Amino acid sequence: MSKEQDLQFLRRTIELADEAVSEGNHPFGAILVSAGGEILAEGKNSFSVDRGPGHAETNLARDAARRFDVPTLRDATLYTSVEPCSMCSGTVYWAEIGTVVFGMTEKRLGELTGDDPENPTQDLECRVIFASGQRPVAVRGPFAELESEIADQHVQFWKK
């Protein structure tokens, strides 16, 4: 995918994060895009139902693993507004998704949320988790063009 396509898909994850908030959840969204550029699935945070494990990427990866074959998943890209945490990275890996693209780092999210008990962010890059696996997962991100928009979204939510 081109950088412009990456930015377009990342903007959709920001919209999904807004939708998640309007549904009473945390501001995280994710989409799965085929090698041909088709959106295969979308996911949102589901904290109000699932509490801590209800992350957008985990929800999406589990759904995708049930619905698509391994070749489709390995050729697909998961887009997410914020870098996947360790749980989400592990789920993406086990779902056999081939590429991850994120807008803002997990480290930056931690700076924004501080010690909020609903988001005990880990400072562990997804690249480290993927590199420890037996198969490669390509990673692109962060995207400076979107960081302020994503950060503002989180500042508004977490300052409550």
Coordinates of C-alpha atoms in Angstrom, one line a residue, residues 28-143:
F28 CA -9.7 2.6 19.7
G29 CA -10.6 1.3 16.3
A30 CA -9.1 -1.1 13.8
I31 CA -9.7 -2.4 10.3
L32 CA -8.5 -5.3 8.3
V33 CA -7.7 -4.6 4.6
S34 CA -7.1 -7.2 1.9
A35 CA -4.0 -7.2 -0.4
G36 CA -6.3 -5.6 -3.0
G37 CA -7.3 -2.7 -0.8
E38 CA -10.8 -4.0 0.3
I39 CA -11.9 -3.5 3.9
L40 CA -12.6 -7.0 5.1
A41 CA -13.6 -6.3 8.7
E42 CA -13.7 -3.6 11.3
G43 CA -13.3 -3.7 15.0
K44 CA -13.9 -1.3 17.9
N45 CA -13.0 -1.3 21.6
S46 CA -15.6 -3.0 23.7
F47 CA -14.5 -2.0 27.2
S48 CA -18.1 -1.6 28.4
V49 CA -18.8 -5.3 27.8
D50 CA -15.3 -7.0 28.0
R51 CA -13.4 -4.6 30.3
G52 CA -9.6 -4.9 29.8
P53 CA -9.4 -7.5 27.1
G54 CA -11.9 -5.7 24.8
H55 CA -9.3 -4.1 22.6
A56 CA -10.2 -3.2 19.0
E57 CA -7.3 -5.1 17.5
T58 CA -7.9 -8.3 19.6
N59 CA -11.7 -8.2 18.8
L60 CA -10.9 -7.8 15.1
A61 CA -8.1 -10.4 14.9
R62 CA -10.3 -13.0 16.6
D63 CA -13.2 -12.3 14.3
A64 CA -10.9 -12.4 11.2
A65 CA -9.3 -15.7 12.3
R66 CA -12.8 -17.3 12.3
R67 CA -13.8 -15.8 9.0
F68 CA -10.8 -15.9 6.7
D69 CA -8.3 -18.5 5.6
V70 CA -4.6 -18.2 6.4
P71 CA -3.4 -17.0 3.0
T72 CA -5.9 -14.2 3.0
L73 CA -4.9 -13.2 6.5
R74 CA -1.1 -13.3 5.8
D75 CA -1.7 -11.0 2.8
A76 CA -3.9 -8.7 4.8
T77 CA -3.1 -5.5 6.8
L78 CA -4.5 -4.6 10.2
Y79 CA -4.7 -0.8 10.6
T80 CA -5.2 0.7 14.0
S81 CA -5.1 4.2 15.4
V82 CA -2.7 3.3 18.2
E83 CA 0.1 0.8 18.2
P84 CA -1.1 -2.7 19.3
C85 CA -0.3 -3.5 23.0
S86 CA 1.3 -6.8 23.9
M87 CA -2.1 -8.7 24.1
C88 CA -3.2 -7.3 20.7
S89 CA 0.2 -8.0 19.1
G90 CA 0.0 -11.6 20.3
T91 CA -3.5 -12.1 19.0
V92 CA -2.6 -10.5 15.6
Y93 CA 0.4 -12.9 15.4
W94 CA -1.7 -16.0 16.3
A95 CA -4.4 -14.9 13.9
E96 CA -1.7 -15.0 11.1
I97 CA -2.3 -11.4 10.0
G98 CA 0.7 -10.4 7.9
T99 CA 1.1 -6.6 8.4
V100 CA 0.2 -4.0 11.0
V101 CA 0.0 -0.3 10.4
F102 CA -0.5 2.1 13.3
G103 CA -0.9 5.9 13.7
M104 CA 0.5 6.7 17.2
T105 CA 2.8 4.7 19.5
E106 CA 1.9 2.9 22.6
K107 CA 4.5 4.9 24.4
R108 CA 2.8 8.1 23.5
L109 CA -0.5 6.7 24.6
G110 CA 1.0 5.9 28.0
E111 CA 2.2 9.5 28.3
L112 CA -1.4 10.7 27.6
T113 CA -3.2 8.3 29.9
G114 CA -0.8 8.3 32.8
D115 CA -1.9 6.0 35.5
D116 CA -5.5 5.8 34.5
P117 CA -6.7 2.4 35.9
E118 CA -8.7 1.7 32.8
N119 CA -5.7 1.8 30.6
P120 CA -2.5 0.4 32.3
T121 CA -0.5 0.9 29.1
Q122 CA 2.7 -1.2 28.8
D123 CA 5.7 0.4 27.2
L124 CA 6.5 -2.5 24.9
E125 CA 6.7 -2.0 21.1
C126 CA 4.8 -4.3 18.9
R127 CA 7.9 -4.8 16.8
V128 CA 9.6 -6.5 19.7
I129 CA 6.7 -8.9 20.2
F130 CA 6.5 -9.7 16.4
A131 CA 10.3 -10.2 16.2
S132 CA 10.1 -12.9 18.8
G133 CA 7.8 -15.0 16.7
Q134 CA 8.6 -17.7 14.2
R135 CA 7.0 -15.9 11.2
P136 CA 7.4 -12.3 10.2
V137 CA 4.8 -9.6 10.7
A138 CA 5.6 -6.4 8.8
V139 CA 5.0 -3.1 10.7
R140 CA 4.6 0.4 9.5
G141 CA 4.1 3.4 11.9
P142 CA 3.8 5.7 13.6
F143 CA 2.6 8.4 11.2

